[in-house]
Amino acid sequence: LLTTLLLLVPAEAQFPRLWGMTAIGGANNKGTIFYMDGDGTDYTTVFDFDEVSGSGLEGTLCLAPNGKLYGTSNEGGSADPASGTLFSYDPVNELFEKHVDFDGINGGTGWGGMVVAPDGLLYGGCCSGGGTGGCIYRVEPSTDGYTIAYALDAAADGSGIQDRLLLTPDGTFFGLAREGGANNGGTLFHYDPNSGTYNVLHHFDGGLNGRTPLGIPCVADDGWLYIATLEGGTDDKGILCRYEPVDNTFQKLLDFTGPNGQAPWNAPVRIGPDLLMGTTALGGSNGSGLIYRYIPSTNTLSEAYSFNGLDGGVLHGNIHRSADGTFYGMSNAGGTGFVGTIYRFDPQTNGLNTLHSLSMLEGYGAQGDMIEVGNAVSVTEHAGPRRLTLFPNPAADHITVRTEGARPVRIRDAMGRMVAMYSVKSSIALIDVEALSPGVYSVEAGSAIG
């Protein structure tokens, strides 16, 4: 028996539906969940937070296999002390649910967000709770059950996981703690959810070689992990560095000085072979933050776009690479309301469009990234048993496929020719579709393996 879904790999701009959160503002001045179409239309607030549901939404939403969006708040909730909440929002049924009230012991101060692991669980980090350095937690979407998976010791492990973890092909994670460690400059770590093993790979020195690493480590084609620090370096404006996991080698690549960027809140993201791109919160030729290009083979950083304050500024969030071939992001300042913007950047022309200026009533203080859930171009699923789900759809680089048990998964083109085959061995897998030409493909899940 086959279960088949259609996957769209767009050639032209097919505007996505983008979802995000604001940390402040909204009806109760506690932040919001919103969506907006990629052409700048249909900006809609779907939930206004209050003191009980949470406040200070400074992270990124996670689309779980059950179709719900999961997130954490930095503050608020019903616990004492109120240290934030863990929640979900069902975009189909328009239903918000609070699952955990953090009290600083069971977790709390959730700056980052979650990522879907091969076992179908969601993993994330809190800056508080568990141990003196916060914790790594997991969520079971089918029951919304929450568990601390690892408690960090600030001195030994680092402290304050402020962004999402990086999922590797073997189902383990790399991550960054912004403080603590041997030099109180933060750490780069590896965590294996199967064995519960946490290993510090690098202690930042807190000075010339970087302090306060933020963001999600970036794996480039050369096999190195690329990381940016918010502070440290020759001008104390941050550095770009890299780490080689096999040889345990750390290299400082360059200093941010202001004109080439200042205070990066994120690591760069892989765009293609020998090309990374990222953002800095401040600096650049106009002083309000920039989008940069970085070429690993030549250790060359160049300005792609400098914000001027009118089109946005103070970039705490990173760029999101969309299936439409452009990048979307949020700024924390600027725009007509002076409280931030949502923008689209075209890497081919270096052109930037301000799609929406945020307001205090809508919500502002955006810190995290936006994610795609849905698209203006609908892709219809074949009727049949729900043995197969995939997201995002459309997709530009990767899809997450979930099946009922271990099954072979095949991708066929419009002519019915098989262009790729994978063996999903643990119900969920991350599949690279970057090499596929633009078009519509069928994704099949066959009979169970074994």
Coordinates of C-alpha atoms in Angstrom, one line a residue:
L1 CA 0.0 0.0 0.0
L2 CA 1.2 3.5 -0.9
T3 CA 0.4 6.8 0.7
T4 CA 1.3 9.7 -1.6
L5 CA 1.6 13.5 -1.0
L6 CA 2.4 16.2 -3.5
L7 CA 5.5 18.3 -2.9
L8 CA 6.0 21.7 -4.6
V9 CA 9.5 23.0 -5.3
P10 CA 8.8 26.5 -6.6
A11 CA 10.7 28.2 -9.5
E12 CA 9.1 31.6 -9.1
A13 CA 8.0 33.5 -6.1
Q14 CA 5.2 31.7 -4.5
F15 CA 4.5 33.8 -1.5
P16 CA 4.6 31.9 1.8
R17 CA 2.6 32.4 4.9
L18 CA 5.0 33.5 7.6
W19 CA 4.4 33.1 11.3
G20 CA 6.2 34.9 14.1
M21 CA 5.9 36.4 17.6
T22 CA 6.4 39.8 19.2
A23 CA 7.8 40.3 22.7
I24 CA 5.8 43.4 23.7
G25 CA 2.6 45.1 22.6
G26 CA -0.7 43.7 21.4
A27 CA -4.0 44.1 23.2
N28 CA -2.5 43.4 26.7
N29 CA 1.0 44.7 26.0
K30 CA 2.5 41.3 26.6
G31 CA 3.3 40.2 23.0
T32 CA 1.5 38.3 20.2
I33 CA 1.5 35.5 17.8
F34 CA 0.8 36.6 14.2
Y35 CA 1.0 35.6 10.6
M36 CA 1.5 37.5 7.3
D37 CA 1.7 36.6 3.7
G38 CA 5.1 37.0 2.0
D39 CA 3.8 39.8 -0.2
G40 CA 3.2 41.9 2.9
T41 CA -0.6 41.4 2.9
D42 CA -3.0 39.9 5.4
Y43 CA -1.1 40.7 8.6
T44 CA -3.2 39.1 11.3
T45 CA -2.7 38.8 15.1
V46 CA -4.1 35.4 16.1
F47 CA -3.3 35.5 19.9
D48 CA -2.6 38.3 22.4
F49 CA -0.7 37.1 25.4
D50 CA -1.5 38.2 29.0
E51 CA 0.2 37.7 32.3
V52 CA -1.2 34.2 32.7
S53 CA -0.5 32.9 29.3
G54 CA 3.0 34.4 29.2
S55 CA 4.9 37.5 28.2
G56 CA 8.2 38.4 26.6
L57 CA 8.0 36.2 23.5
E58 CA 11.6 36.4 22.4
G59 CA 12.0 33.1 20.5
T60 CA 10.9 31.3 17.4
L61 CA 7.9 29.1 16.9
C62 CA 8.4 25.4 16.1
L63 CA 6.0 23.5 13.7
A64 CA 5.5 20.0 15.2
P65 CA 4.5 16.9 13.3
N66 CA 1.0 17.2 14.8
G67 CA 0.5 20.5 12.9
K68 CA 0.7 22.7 16.0
L69 CA 3.1 25.6 16.6
Y70 CA 5.0 25.3 19.9
G71 CA 6.8 28.1 21.7
T72 CA 8.0 29.5 25.0
S73 CA 7.7 32.8 26.8
N74 CA 10.5 34.5 28.7
E75 CA 8.2 35.8 31.5
G76 CA 4.7 35.5 32.9
G77 CA 2.6 32.5 33.7
S78 CA 0.9 31.3 36.9
A79 CA 3.9 30.0 38.8
D80 CA 5.6 31.7 41.6
P81 CA 8.0 33.1 40.6
A82 CA 6.5 33.6 37.1
S83 CA 9.3 32.5 34.9
G84 CA 7.5 32.0 31.6
T85 CA 5.3 29.4 29.9
L86 CA 5.4 26.6 27.3
F87 CA 2.5 26.7 24.9
S88 CA 1.1 25.5 21.6
Y89 CA -1.2 27.1 19.0
D90 CA -3.2 25.1 16.5
P91 CA -3.5 27.2 13.3
V92 CA -6.2 25.0 11.9
N93 CA -8.6 25.1 14.9
E94 CA -7.3 28.5 16.1
L95 CA -6.7 27.1 19.5
F96 CA -4.1 28.3 22.1
E97 CA -3.1 26.0 24.9
K98 CA -0.7 26.5 27.8
H99 CA 1.1 23.4 28.8
V100 CA 3.7 24.4 31.4
D101 CA 4.1 27.2 33.9
F102 CA 7.8 27.6 34.5
D103 CA 8.9 28.5 38.1
G104 CA 12.7 28.6 37.6
I105 CA 13.1 25.1 39.0
N106 CA 11.3 23.1 36.2
G107 CA 12.7 25.5 33.6
G108 CA 12.1 29.1 32.6
T109 CA 13.3 32.2 30.8
G110 CA 12.7 30.5 27.4
W111 CA 14.5 32.7 24.9
G112 CA 14.9 30.3 22.1
G113 CA 12.6 27.7 20.6
M114 CA 12.3 24.0 19.8
V115 CA 13.4 21.7 17.1
V116 CA 11.8 18.4 15.9
A117 CA 14.1 15.4 16.6
P118 CA 14.1 12.1 14.7
D119 CA 12.1 10.5 17.5
G120 CA 9.3 13.0 16.9
L121 CA 10.0 14.8 20.2
L122 CA 10.6 18.5 20.4
Y123 CA 13.9 19.6 22.1
G124 CA 14.8 23.1 23.3
G125 CA 16.7 25.0 26.0
C126 CA 15.8 27.2 28.9
C127 CA 18.1 29.8 30.5
S128 CA 16.7 28.9 33.9
G129 CA 15.7 25.8 35.8
G130 CA 17.1 22.3 36.1
G131 CA 20.6 23.3 37.0
T132 CA 22.6 26.4 37.7
G133 CA 23.0 26.9 34.0
G134 CA 19.4 26.2 32.9
C135 CA 18.3 23.0 31.1
I136 CA 17.7 21.1 27.8
Y137 CA 14.1 19.9 27.8
R138 CA 11.9 17.8 25.5
V139 CA 8.2 17.8 24.7
E140 CA 6.1 14.9 23.5
P141 CA 3.6 16.5 21.0
S142 CA 1.1 13.6 21.2
T143 CA 0.6 14.2 25.0
D144 CA 2.2 17.7 25.4
G145 CA 4.2 16.1 28.2
Y146 CA 7.3 18.1 29.3
T147 CA 10.5 16.7 30.7
I148 CA 13.9 18.1 31.6
A149 CA 16.4 16.1 29.6
Y150 CA 19.6 17.6 30.9
A151 CA 20.4 20.1 33.7
L152 CA 23.3 22.4 32.9
D153 CA 26.0 23.2 35.5
A154 CA 27.0 26.8 34.8
A155 CA 30.7 26.4 35.6
A156 CA 31.2 23.1 33.8
D157 CA 28.6 23.2 31.0
G158 CA 27.9 26.8 30.4
S159 CA 24.7 28.8 31.1
G160 CA 21.8 30.3 29.2
I161 CA 20.8 28.5 26.0
Q162 CA 19.3 31.5 24.1
D163 CA 18.5 29.9 20.8
R164 CA 17.5 26.7 19.2
L165 CA 19.7 23.6 19.0
L166 CA 21.2 22.4 15.7
L167 CA 20.0 18.9 14.8
T168 CA 22.6 16.7 13.0
P169 CA 21.9 13.8 10.6
D170 CA 22.7 11.3 13.4
G171 CA 19.9 12.7 15.6
T172 CA 22.2 14.5 18.1
F173 CA 22.5 18.2 18.7
F174 CA 25.1 21.1 18.8
G175 CA 24.2 24.2 20.8
L176 CA 25.5 27.3 22.4
A177 CA 25.4 28.6 26.0
R178 CA 25.8 32.3 26.1
E179 CA 27.6 32.5 29.5
G180 CA 29.4 30.3 32.0
G181 CA 32.0 27.7 31.3
A182 CA 35.6 27.8 32.3
N183 CA 36.1 31.5 31.4
N184 CA 32.5 32.7 31.9
G185 CA 32.5 33.5 28.2
G186 CA 30.0 30.8 27.1
T187 CA 30.4 27.3 25.5
L188 CA 29.8 25.3 22.4
F189 CA 28.4 21.9 23.3
H190 CA 27.2 18.6 21.9
Y191 CA 24.2 16.7 23.3
D192 CA 23.1 13.2 22.5
P193 CA 19.4 12.6 23.5
N194 CA 19.7 8.9 23.1
S195 CA 22.4 8.5 25.8
G196 CA 21.8 11.8 27.6
T197 CA 25.4 12.7 27.2
Y198 CA 26.4 16.4 27.2
N199 CA 30.0 17.3 26.2
V200 CA 31.5 20.8 26.1
L201 CA 33.5 21.2 22.9
H202 CA 34.8 24.7 23.4
H203 CA 35.0 27.2 26.2
F204 CA 35.1 30.8 24.8
D205 CA 37.9 32.8 26.4
G206 CA 35.7 35.9 27.2
G207 CA 38.1 38.3 25.5
L208 CA 39.8 38.5 22.1
N209 CA 38.5 35.1 21.0
G210 CA 34.9 35.9 21.7
R211 CA 32.3 36.2 24.5
T212 CA 28.5 35.5 24.5
P213 CA 28.0 33.1 21.6
L214 CA 24.4 33.3 20.3
G215 CA 22.3 31.6 17.7
I216 CA 22.3 28.2 16.1
P217 CA 25.7 26.9 14.9
C218 CA 25.9 26.7 11.1
V219 CA 27.4 23.7 9.3
A220 CA 29.1 24.7 6.1
D221 CA 30.1 22.5 3.2
D222 CA 33.7 22.3 4.5
G223 CA 32.4 20.5 7.6
W224 CA 33.2 23.3 10.1
L225 CA 30.7 24.8 12.5
Y226 CA 30.5 28.6 12.1
I227 CA 29.6 30.7 15.1
A228 CA 29.3 34.4 15.9
T229 CA 29.7 36.0 19.3
L230 CA 27.8 39.0 20.5
E231 CA 30.8 40.5 22.3
G232 CA 34.6 40.1 22.5
G233 CA 37.2 40.5 19.9
T234 CA 39.6 43.4 19.4
D235 CA 36.8 46.1 19.5
D236 CA 34.5 44.1 21.8
K237 CA 31.9 44.1 19.1
G238 CA 31.9 40.4 18.4
I239 CA 33.7 37.9 16.3
L240 CA 33.1 35.3 13.6
C241 CA 34.7 32.0 14.3
R242 CA 34.5 28.3 13.5
Y243 CA 35.0 24.9 15.1
E244 CA 36.0 21.5 13.5
P245 CA 34.3 18.7 15.5
V246 CA 36.5 15.9 14.3
D247 CA 39.8 17.5 15.1
N248 CA 38.5 19.6 18.0
T249 CA 40.0 22.7 16.3
F250 CA 38.8 26.3 17.0
Q251 CA 39.7 29.2 14.8
K252 CA 38.9 32.9 15.1
L253 CA 38.1 34.2 11.6
L254 CA 37.5 38.0 11.9
D255 CA 36.5 40.8 14.3
F256 CA 33.4 42.8 13.9
T257 CA 34.4 46.4 14.1
G258 CA 31.3 48.5 13.4
P259 CA 31.6 49.3 9.7
N260 CA 31.5 45.6 8.9
G261 CA 28.8 44.9 11.5
Q262 CA 28.5 44.9 15.2
A263 CA 26.8 42.7 17.9
P264 CA 25.7 39.6 15.9
W265 CA 22.8 37.9 17.7
N266 CA 23.0 34.9 15.3
A267 CA 25.4 32.6 13.6
P268 CA 25.3 32.8 9.8
V269 CA 23.2 30.4 7.8
R270 CA 24.3 28.2 4.8
I271 CA 23.1 29.6 1.5
G272 CA 25.0 27.4 -0.9
P273 CA 28.5 26.0 -1.6
D274 CA 31.1 28.3 -0.1
L275 CA 28.5 30.9 0.8
L276 CA 27.1 31.9 4.2
M277 CA 24.9 34.8 5.1
G278 CA 23.9 36.4 8.4
T279 CA 22.8 39.5 10.2
T280 CA 24.3 41.9 12.9
A281 CA 22.2 43.9 15.2
L282 CA 24.1 47.1 14.7
G283 CA 26.8 48.6 12.5
G284 CA 27.2 48.6 8.8
S285 CA 27.5 51.6 6.5
N286 CA 24.3 53.1 7.8
G287 CA 24.8 52.0 11.4
S288 CA 21.5 50.3 12.1
G289 CA 22.5 46.7 11.4
L290 CA 23.2 44.7 8.2
I291 CA 22.9 41.5 6.2
Y292 CA 26.3 40.2 5.3
R293 CA 27.8 37.6 3.0
Y294 CA 30.7 35.4 4.1
I295 CA 32.8 33.2 1.8
P296 CA 34.6 30.5 3.9
S297 CA 37.3 29.6 1.3
T298 CA 38.7 33.1 1.3
N299 CA 37.6 34.3 4.8
T300 CA 35.9 37.2 3.1
L301 CA 32.9 39.2 4.6
S302 CA 31.0 41.8 2.7
E303 CA 28.0 43.9 3.3
A304 CA 24.9 42.8 1.3
Y305 CA 22.5 45.4 2.8
S306 CA 22.8 48.0 5.5
F307 CA 19.6 49.1 7.3
N308 CA 19.1 52.9 7.7
G309 CA 16.5 53.0 10.5
L310 CA 13.6 53.9 8.2
D311 CA 13.5 50.4 6.7
G312 CA 14.4 48.8 10.1
G313 CA 17.2 48.3 12.5
V314 CA 18.5 46.4 15.5
L315 CA 18.4 42.9 13.9
H316 CA 18.0 40.4 16.8
G317 CA 16.4 37.9 14.4
N318 CA 18.1 36.1 11.6
I319 CA 17.2 35.8 7.9
H320 CA 14.8 33.0 7.0
R321 CA 15.5 31.5 3.6
S322 CA 12.1 30.9 1.9
A323 CA 11.0 28.5 -0.8
D324 CA 10.3 31.6 -3.0
G325 CA 14.1 32.2 -3.3
T326 CA 14.2 35.3 -1.1
F327 CA 14.9 36.0 2.6
Y328 CA 12.5 37.2 5.2
G329 CA 13.3 38.8 8.6
M330 CA 12.2 41.0 11.4
S331 CA 13.8 44.1 12.8
N332 CA 13.5 45.3 16.4
A333 CA 13.4 49.0 15.5
G334 CA 12.7 51.5 12.7
G335 CA 9.8 51.6 10.3
T336 CA 7.0 54.1 10.3
G337 CA 6.0 53.2 13.8
F338 CA 9.6 53.2 15.0
V339 CA 9.2 49.8 16.7
G340 CA 10.3 47.4 14.0
T341 CA 9.6 46.0 10.5
I342 CA 9.1 42.8 8.6
Y343 CA 11.2 42.8 5.4
R344 CA 12.0 40.7 2.3
F345 CA 15.6 40.7 0.9
D346 CA 16.4 39.5 -2.6
P347 CA 20.0 38.1 -2.7
Q348 CA 20.2 38.4 -6.4
T349 CA 19.7 42.1 -6.5
N350 CA 20.6 43.0 -2.9
G351 CA 17.2 44.8 -2.8
L352 CA 15.2 45.1 0.3
N353 CA 11.4 45.7 0.6
T354 CA 9.8 46.8 3.9
L355 CA 6.7 44.6 3.9
H356 CA 5.2 45.8 7.1
S357 CA 5.9 48.3 9.8
L358 CA 4.9 47.0 13.2
S359 CA 2.9 49.0 15.7
M360 CA 2.4 49.0 19.5
L361 CA -1.1 47.7 19.1
E362 CA -0.1 44.8 16.8
G363 CA 3.0 44.0 18.8
Y364 CA 6.6 44.8 18.6
G365 CA 10.0 44.0 20.0
A366 CA 10.5 41.0 17.6
Q367 CA 13.5 38.9 18.7
G368 CA 13.2 35.6 17.0
D369 CA 12.9 34.3 13.4
M370 CA 9.8 33.7 11.3
I371 CA 8.8 30.3 10.0
E372 CA 6.7 29.2 7.0
V373 CA 3.4 27.4 7.6
G374 CA 1.3 27.2 4.5
N375 CA 1.5 29.0 1.2
A376 CA -0.6 31.0 -1.2
V377 CA -0.3 28.1 -3.6
S378 CA -2.1 25.1 -2.1
V379 CA -0.7 21.6 -2.6
T380 CA -3.5 18.9 -2.3
E381 CA -2.8 15.6 -0.6
H382 CA -4.0 12.4 -2.1
A383 CA -6.8 10.8 -0.1
G384 CA -5.8 7.8 1.9
P385 CA -4.5 6.7 5.3
R386 CA -2.3 9.1 7.2
R387 CA 0.9 7.1 6.9
L388 CA 2.8 10.1 5.7
T389 CA 3.2 13.7 6.5
L390 CA 5.8 16.3 5.3
F391 CA 6.6 19.9 6.0
P392 CA 7.3 22.5 5.0
N393 CA 5.5 22.4 1.7
P394 CA 6.5 24.1 -0.7
A395 CA 10.2 23.6 0.2
A396 CA 13.5 25.0 -1.1
D397 CA 16.1 22.9 0.7
H398 CA 14.9 20.3 3.2
I399 CA 11.7 18.6 4.2
T400 CA 10.9 16.7 7.3
V401 CA 9.1 13.4 6.5
R402 CA 7.2 11.4 9.1
T403 CA 5.8 8.0 8.5
E404 CA 4.0 5.3 10.6
G405 CA 7.1 3.2 11.5
A406 CA 10.0 2.4 9.3
R407 CA 9.1 2.7 5.6
P408 CA 10.8 3.4 2.2
V409 CA 10.1 6.9 0.9
R410 CA 10.4 7.6 -2.8
I411 CA 10.2 11.0 -4.6
R412 CA 8.9 11.0 -8.2
D413 CA 8.8 13.7 -10.8
A414 CA 5.8 14.8 -12.8
M415 CA 6.5 12.0 -15.4
G416 CA 6.4 9.4 -12.7
R417 CA 10.2 8.8 -12.7
M418 CA 11.8 8.1 -9.4
V419 CA 14.4 10.8 -8.7
A420 CA 15.2 9.9 -5.1
M421 CA 14.7 7.1 -2.5
Y422 CA 15.2 7.1 1.2
S423 CA 14.8 4.6 4.0
V424 CA 13.0 6.2 7.0
K425 CA 14.1 4.0 9.8
S426 CA 12.7 5.8 12.8
S427 CA 9.4 7.3 11.7
I428 CA 10.9 10.7 11.0
A429 CA 13.7 11.9 8.8
L430 CA 15.2 15.1 7.4
I431 CA 15.5 14.9 3.6
D432 CA 17.5 17.2 1.3
V433 CA 15.6 18.4 -1.7
E434 CA 17.9 21.2 -2.7
A435 CA 19.1 19.4 -5.8
L436 CA 15.6 18.9 -7.2
S437 CA 14.6 21.2 -10.1
P438 CA 11.6 23.4 -9.6
G439 CA 8.3 21.6 -10.1
V440 CA 5.7 19.4 -8.4
Y441 CA 6.8 16.0 -7.1
S442 CA 5.0 13.0 -5.5
V443 CA 6.3 11.7 -2.2
E444 CA 5.4 8.1 -1.5
A445 CA 5.6 6.0 1.6
G446 CA 5.6 2.3 0.9
S447 CA 4.9 -0.8 3.1
A448 CA 6.6 -1.1 6.5
I449 CA 10.2 -2.2 6.5
G450 CA 11.0 -5.4 8.4

